[in-house]
PDB file of C-alpha atoms in Angstrom:
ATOM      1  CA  UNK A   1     -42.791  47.946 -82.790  1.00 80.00           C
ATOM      2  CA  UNK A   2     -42.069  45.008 -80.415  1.00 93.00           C
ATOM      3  CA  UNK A   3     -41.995  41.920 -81.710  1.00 97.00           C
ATOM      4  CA  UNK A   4     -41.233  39.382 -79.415  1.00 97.00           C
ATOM      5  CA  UNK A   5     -40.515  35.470 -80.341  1.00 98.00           C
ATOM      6  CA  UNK A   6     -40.319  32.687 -78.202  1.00 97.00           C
ATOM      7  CA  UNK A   7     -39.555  28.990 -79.140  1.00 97.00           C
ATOM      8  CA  UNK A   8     -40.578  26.789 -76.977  1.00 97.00           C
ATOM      9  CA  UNK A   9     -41.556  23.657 -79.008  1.00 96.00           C
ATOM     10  CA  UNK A  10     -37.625  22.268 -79.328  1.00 93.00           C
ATOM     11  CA  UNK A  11     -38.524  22.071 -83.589  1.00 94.00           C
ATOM     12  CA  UNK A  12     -35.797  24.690 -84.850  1.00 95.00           C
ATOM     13  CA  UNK A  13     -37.060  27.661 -86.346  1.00 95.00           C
ATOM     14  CA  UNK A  14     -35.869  30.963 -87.647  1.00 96.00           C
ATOM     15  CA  UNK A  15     -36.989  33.274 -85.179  1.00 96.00           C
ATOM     16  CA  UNK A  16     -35.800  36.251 -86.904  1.00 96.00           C
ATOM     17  CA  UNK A  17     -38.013  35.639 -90.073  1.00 97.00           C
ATOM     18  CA  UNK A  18     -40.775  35.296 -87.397  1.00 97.00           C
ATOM     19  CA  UNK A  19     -40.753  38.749 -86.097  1.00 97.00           C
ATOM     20  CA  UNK A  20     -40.035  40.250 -89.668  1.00 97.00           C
ATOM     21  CA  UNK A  21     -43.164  38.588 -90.918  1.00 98.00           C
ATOM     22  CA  UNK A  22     -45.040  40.173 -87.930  1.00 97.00           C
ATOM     23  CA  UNK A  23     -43.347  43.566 -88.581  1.00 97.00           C
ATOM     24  CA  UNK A  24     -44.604  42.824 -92.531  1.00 97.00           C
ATOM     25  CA  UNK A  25     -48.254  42.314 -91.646  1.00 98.00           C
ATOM     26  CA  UNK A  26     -48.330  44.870 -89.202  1.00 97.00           C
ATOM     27  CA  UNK A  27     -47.034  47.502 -91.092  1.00 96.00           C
ATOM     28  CA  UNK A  28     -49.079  47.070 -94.025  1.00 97.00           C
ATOM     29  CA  UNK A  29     -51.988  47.094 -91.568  1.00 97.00           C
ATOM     30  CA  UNK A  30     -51.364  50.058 -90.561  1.00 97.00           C
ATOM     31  CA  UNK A  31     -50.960  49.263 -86.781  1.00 97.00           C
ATOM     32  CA  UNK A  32     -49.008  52.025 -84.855  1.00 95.00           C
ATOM     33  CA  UNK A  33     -45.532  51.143 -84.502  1.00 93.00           C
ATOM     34  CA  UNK A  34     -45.396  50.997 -80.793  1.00 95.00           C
ATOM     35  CA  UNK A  35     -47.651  48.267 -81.190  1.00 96.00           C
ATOM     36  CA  UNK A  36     -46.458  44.912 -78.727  1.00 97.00           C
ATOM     37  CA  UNK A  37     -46.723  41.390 -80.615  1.00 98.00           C
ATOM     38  CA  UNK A  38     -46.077  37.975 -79.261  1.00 98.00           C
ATOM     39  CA  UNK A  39     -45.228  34.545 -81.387  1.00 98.00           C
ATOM     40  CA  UNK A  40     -44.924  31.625 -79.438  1.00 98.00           C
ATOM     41  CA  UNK A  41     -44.272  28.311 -80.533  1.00 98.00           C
ATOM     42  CA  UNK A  42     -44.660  25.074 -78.404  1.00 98.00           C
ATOM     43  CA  UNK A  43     -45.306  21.578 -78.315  1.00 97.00           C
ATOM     44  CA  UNK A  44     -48.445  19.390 -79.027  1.00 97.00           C
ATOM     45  CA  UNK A  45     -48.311  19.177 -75.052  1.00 97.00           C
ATOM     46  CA  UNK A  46     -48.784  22.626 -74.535  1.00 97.00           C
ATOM     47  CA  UNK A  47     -50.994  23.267 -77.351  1.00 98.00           C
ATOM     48  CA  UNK A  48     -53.593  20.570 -76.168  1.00 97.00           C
ATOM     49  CA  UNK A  49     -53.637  22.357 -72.898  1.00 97.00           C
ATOM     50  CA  UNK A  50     -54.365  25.697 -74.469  1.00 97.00           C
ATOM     51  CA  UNK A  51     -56.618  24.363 -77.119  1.00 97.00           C
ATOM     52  CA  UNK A  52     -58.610  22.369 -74.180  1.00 97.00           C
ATOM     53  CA  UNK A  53     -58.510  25.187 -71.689  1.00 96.00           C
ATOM     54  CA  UNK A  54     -59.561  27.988 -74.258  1.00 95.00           C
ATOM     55  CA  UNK A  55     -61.780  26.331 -76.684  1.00 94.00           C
ATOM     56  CA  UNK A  56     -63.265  24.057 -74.948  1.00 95.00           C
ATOM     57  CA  UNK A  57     -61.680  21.295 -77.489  1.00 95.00           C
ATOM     58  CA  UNK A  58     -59.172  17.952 -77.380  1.00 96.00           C
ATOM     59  CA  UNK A  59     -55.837  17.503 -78.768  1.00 95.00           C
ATOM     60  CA  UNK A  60     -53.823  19.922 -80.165  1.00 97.00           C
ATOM     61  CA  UNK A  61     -53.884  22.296 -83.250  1.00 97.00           C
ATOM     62  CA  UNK A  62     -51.928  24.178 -85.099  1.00 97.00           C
ATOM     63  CA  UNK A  63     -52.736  28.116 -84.442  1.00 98.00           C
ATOM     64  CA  UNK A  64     -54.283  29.674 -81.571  1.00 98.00           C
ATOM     65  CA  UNK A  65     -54.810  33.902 -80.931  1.00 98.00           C
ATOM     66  CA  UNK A  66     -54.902  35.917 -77.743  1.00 97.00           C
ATOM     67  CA  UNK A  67     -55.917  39.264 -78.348  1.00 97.00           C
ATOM     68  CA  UNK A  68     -55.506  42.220 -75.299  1.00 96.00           C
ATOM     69  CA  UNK A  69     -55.807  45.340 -76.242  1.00 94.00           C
ATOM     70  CA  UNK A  70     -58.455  44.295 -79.365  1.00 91.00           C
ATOM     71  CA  UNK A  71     -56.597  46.547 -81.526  1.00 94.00           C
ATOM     72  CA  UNK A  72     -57.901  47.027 -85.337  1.00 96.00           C
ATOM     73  CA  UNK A  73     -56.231  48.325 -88.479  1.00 96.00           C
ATOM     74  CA  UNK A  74     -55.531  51.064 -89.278  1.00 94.00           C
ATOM     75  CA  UNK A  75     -55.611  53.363 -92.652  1.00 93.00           C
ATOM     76  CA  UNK A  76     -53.018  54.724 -94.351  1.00 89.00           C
ATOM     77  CA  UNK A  77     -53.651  58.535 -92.775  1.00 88.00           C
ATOM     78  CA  UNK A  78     -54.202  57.420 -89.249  1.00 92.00           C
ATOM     79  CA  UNK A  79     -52.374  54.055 -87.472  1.00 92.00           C
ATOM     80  CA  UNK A  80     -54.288  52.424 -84.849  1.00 94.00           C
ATOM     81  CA  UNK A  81     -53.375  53.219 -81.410  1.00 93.00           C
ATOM     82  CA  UNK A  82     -50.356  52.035 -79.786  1.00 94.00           C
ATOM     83  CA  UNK A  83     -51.272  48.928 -77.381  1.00 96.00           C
ATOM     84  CA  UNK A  84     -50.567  45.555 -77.160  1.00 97.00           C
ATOM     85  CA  UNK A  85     -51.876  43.305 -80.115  1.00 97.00           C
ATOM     86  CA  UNK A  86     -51.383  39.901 -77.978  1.00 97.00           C
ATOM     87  CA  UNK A  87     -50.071  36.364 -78.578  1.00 98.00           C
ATOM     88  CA  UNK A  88     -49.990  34.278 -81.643  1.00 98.00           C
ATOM     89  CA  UNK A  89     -49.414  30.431 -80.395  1.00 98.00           C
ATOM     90  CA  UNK A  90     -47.998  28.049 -82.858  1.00 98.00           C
ATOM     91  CA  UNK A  91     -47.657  23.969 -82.623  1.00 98.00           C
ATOM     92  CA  UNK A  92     -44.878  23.607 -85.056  1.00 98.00           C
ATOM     93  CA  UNK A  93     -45.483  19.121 -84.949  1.00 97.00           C
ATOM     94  CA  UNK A  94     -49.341  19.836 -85.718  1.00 97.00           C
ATOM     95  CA  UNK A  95     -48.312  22.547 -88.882  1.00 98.00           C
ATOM     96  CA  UNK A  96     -45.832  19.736 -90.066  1.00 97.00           C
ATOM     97  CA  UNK A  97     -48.449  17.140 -90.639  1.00 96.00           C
ATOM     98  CA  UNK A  98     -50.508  19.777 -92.920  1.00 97.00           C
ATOM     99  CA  UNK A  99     -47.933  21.377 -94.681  1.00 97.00           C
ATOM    100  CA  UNK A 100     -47.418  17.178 -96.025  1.00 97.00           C
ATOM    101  CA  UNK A 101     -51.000  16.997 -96.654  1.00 96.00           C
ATOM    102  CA  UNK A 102     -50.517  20.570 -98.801  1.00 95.00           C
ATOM    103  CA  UNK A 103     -47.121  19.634-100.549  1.00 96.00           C
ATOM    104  CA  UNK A 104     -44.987  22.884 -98.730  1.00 95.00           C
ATOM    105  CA  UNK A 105     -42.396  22.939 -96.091  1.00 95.00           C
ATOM    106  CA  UNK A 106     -43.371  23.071 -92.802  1.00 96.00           C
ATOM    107  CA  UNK A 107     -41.643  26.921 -92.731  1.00 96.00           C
ATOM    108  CA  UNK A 108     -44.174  28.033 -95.081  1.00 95.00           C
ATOM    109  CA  UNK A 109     -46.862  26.600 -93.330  1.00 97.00           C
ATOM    110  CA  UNK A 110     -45.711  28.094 -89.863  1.00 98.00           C
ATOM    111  CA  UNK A 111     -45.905  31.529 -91.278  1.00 98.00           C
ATOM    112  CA  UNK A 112     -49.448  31.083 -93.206  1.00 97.00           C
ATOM    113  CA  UNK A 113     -50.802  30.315 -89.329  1.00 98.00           C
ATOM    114  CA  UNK A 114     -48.431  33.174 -87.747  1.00 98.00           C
ATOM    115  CA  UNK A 115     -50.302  35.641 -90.667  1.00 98.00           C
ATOM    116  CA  UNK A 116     -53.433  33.800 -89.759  1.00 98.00           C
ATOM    117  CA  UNK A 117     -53.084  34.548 -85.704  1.00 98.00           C
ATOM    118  CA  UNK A 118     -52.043  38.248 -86.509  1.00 98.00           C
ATOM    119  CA  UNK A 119     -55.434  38.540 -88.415  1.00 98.00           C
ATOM    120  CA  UNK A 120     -57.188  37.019 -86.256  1.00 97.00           C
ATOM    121  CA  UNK A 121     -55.790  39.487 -83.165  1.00 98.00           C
ATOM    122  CA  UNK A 122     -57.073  42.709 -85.749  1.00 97.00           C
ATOM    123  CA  UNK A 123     -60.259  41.389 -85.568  1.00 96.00           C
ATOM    124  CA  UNK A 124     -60.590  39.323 -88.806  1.00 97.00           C
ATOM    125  CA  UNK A 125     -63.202  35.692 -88.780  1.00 95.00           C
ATOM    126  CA  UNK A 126     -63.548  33.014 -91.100  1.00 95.00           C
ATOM    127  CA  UNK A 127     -66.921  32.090 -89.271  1.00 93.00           C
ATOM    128  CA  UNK A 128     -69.383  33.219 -92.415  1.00 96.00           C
ATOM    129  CA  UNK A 129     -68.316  32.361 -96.133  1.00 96.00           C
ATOM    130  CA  UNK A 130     -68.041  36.273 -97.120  1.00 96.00           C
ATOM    131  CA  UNK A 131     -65.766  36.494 -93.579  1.00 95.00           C
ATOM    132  CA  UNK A 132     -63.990  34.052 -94.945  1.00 96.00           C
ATOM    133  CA  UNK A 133     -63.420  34.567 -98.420  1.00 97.00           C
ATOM    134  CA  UNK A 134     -61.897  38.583 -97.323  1.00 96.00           C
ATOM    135  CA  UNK A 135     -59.894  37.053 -94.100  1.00 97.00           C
ATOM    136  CA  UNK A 136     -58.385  34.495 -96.536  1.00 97.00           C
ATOM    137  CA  UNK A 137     -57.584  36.831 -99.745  1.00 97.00           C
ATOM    138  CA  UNK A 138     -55.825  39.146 -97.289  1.00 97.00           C
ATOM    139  CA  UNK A 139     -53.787  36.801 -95.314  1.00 97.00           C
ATOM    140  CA  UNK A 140     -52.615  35.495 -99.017  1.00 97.00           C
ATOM    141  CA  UNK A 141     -51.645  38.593 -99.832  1.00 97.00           C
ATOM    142  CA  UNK A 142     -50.080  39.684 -97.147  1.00 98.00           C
ATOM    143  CA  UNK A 143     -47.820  36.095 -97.186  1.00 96.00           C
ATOM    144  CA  UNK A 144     -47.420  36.282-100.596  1.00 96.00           C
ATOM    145  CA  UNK A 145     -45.837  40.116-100.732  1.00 97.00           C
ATOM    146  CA  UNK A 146     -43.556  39.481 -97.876  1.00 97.00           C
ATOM    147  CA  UNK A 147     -42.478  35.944 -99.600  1.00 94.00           C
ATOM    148  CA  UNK A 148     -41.440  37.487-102.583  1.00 94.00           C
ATOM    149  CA  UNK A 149     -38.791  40.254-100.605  1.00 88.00           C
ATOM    150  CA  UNK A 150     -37.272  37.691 -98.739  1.00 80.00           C
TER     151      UNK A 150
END
């Protein structure tokens, strides 16, 4: 499994707790292990761009996903295919300003959006209220078990 982290936003992060998170949620996913992932963090610059560019909205925010290969989970029996997942792109200055508003660090708060993206790149939606209330249970989950092994 590739796991590849770039920081590009100048806030200091530990990449290394990046790409272990991805290798968590990945692996309990069941996604093949020769399965590509990118995490990318930049500034609000960058992030407006994207967010402008991609979905057709202004300013920046906090998480976006690129998904290639449209890759899906897979079961405990068979893995999905090998491919490449595709990019999760954070704005670390954008998850700041809501991890105040919830009362966590900003760390935290990065890797609830990098579990988000991931989700989102399998194929999960938070469009309809029953989408939403499965996409949301899991991605506390899956923060919440690798959380408590750090």
């Amino acid at each position: 499994m590739s796991i590849e982290v770039n920081n590009e936003s100048g806030v200091a992060v530990d990449e290394a707790e990046f790409a272990a998170l991805g290798r968590h949620v990945l692996d309990a996913m069941n996604v093949h292990p020769q399965t590509d992932l990118s995490i990318l963090l930049v500034g609000t610059d960058v992030m407006s761009e994207l967010h402008v560019q991609w979905m057709d909205e202004p300013g920046p925010t906090d998480v976006l996903s690129f998904p290639m290969d449209e890759l899906r989970p897979g079961t405990d029996g068979e893995p999905s295919p090998p491919g490449l997942l595709g990019d999760v792109v954070l704005c670390p200055e954008v998850a700041a300003k809501q991890a105040r508003d919830a009362g966590h660090s900003t760390t935290e708060e990065l890797l609830l959006l990098t579990t988000h993206g991931i989700l989102h790149l399998l194929g999960y939606d938070h469009a309809e209220p029953e989408e939403e209330k499965e996409m949301f249970a899991l991605q506390r989950r899956l923060l919440l078990t690798f959380l408590s092994a750090r």
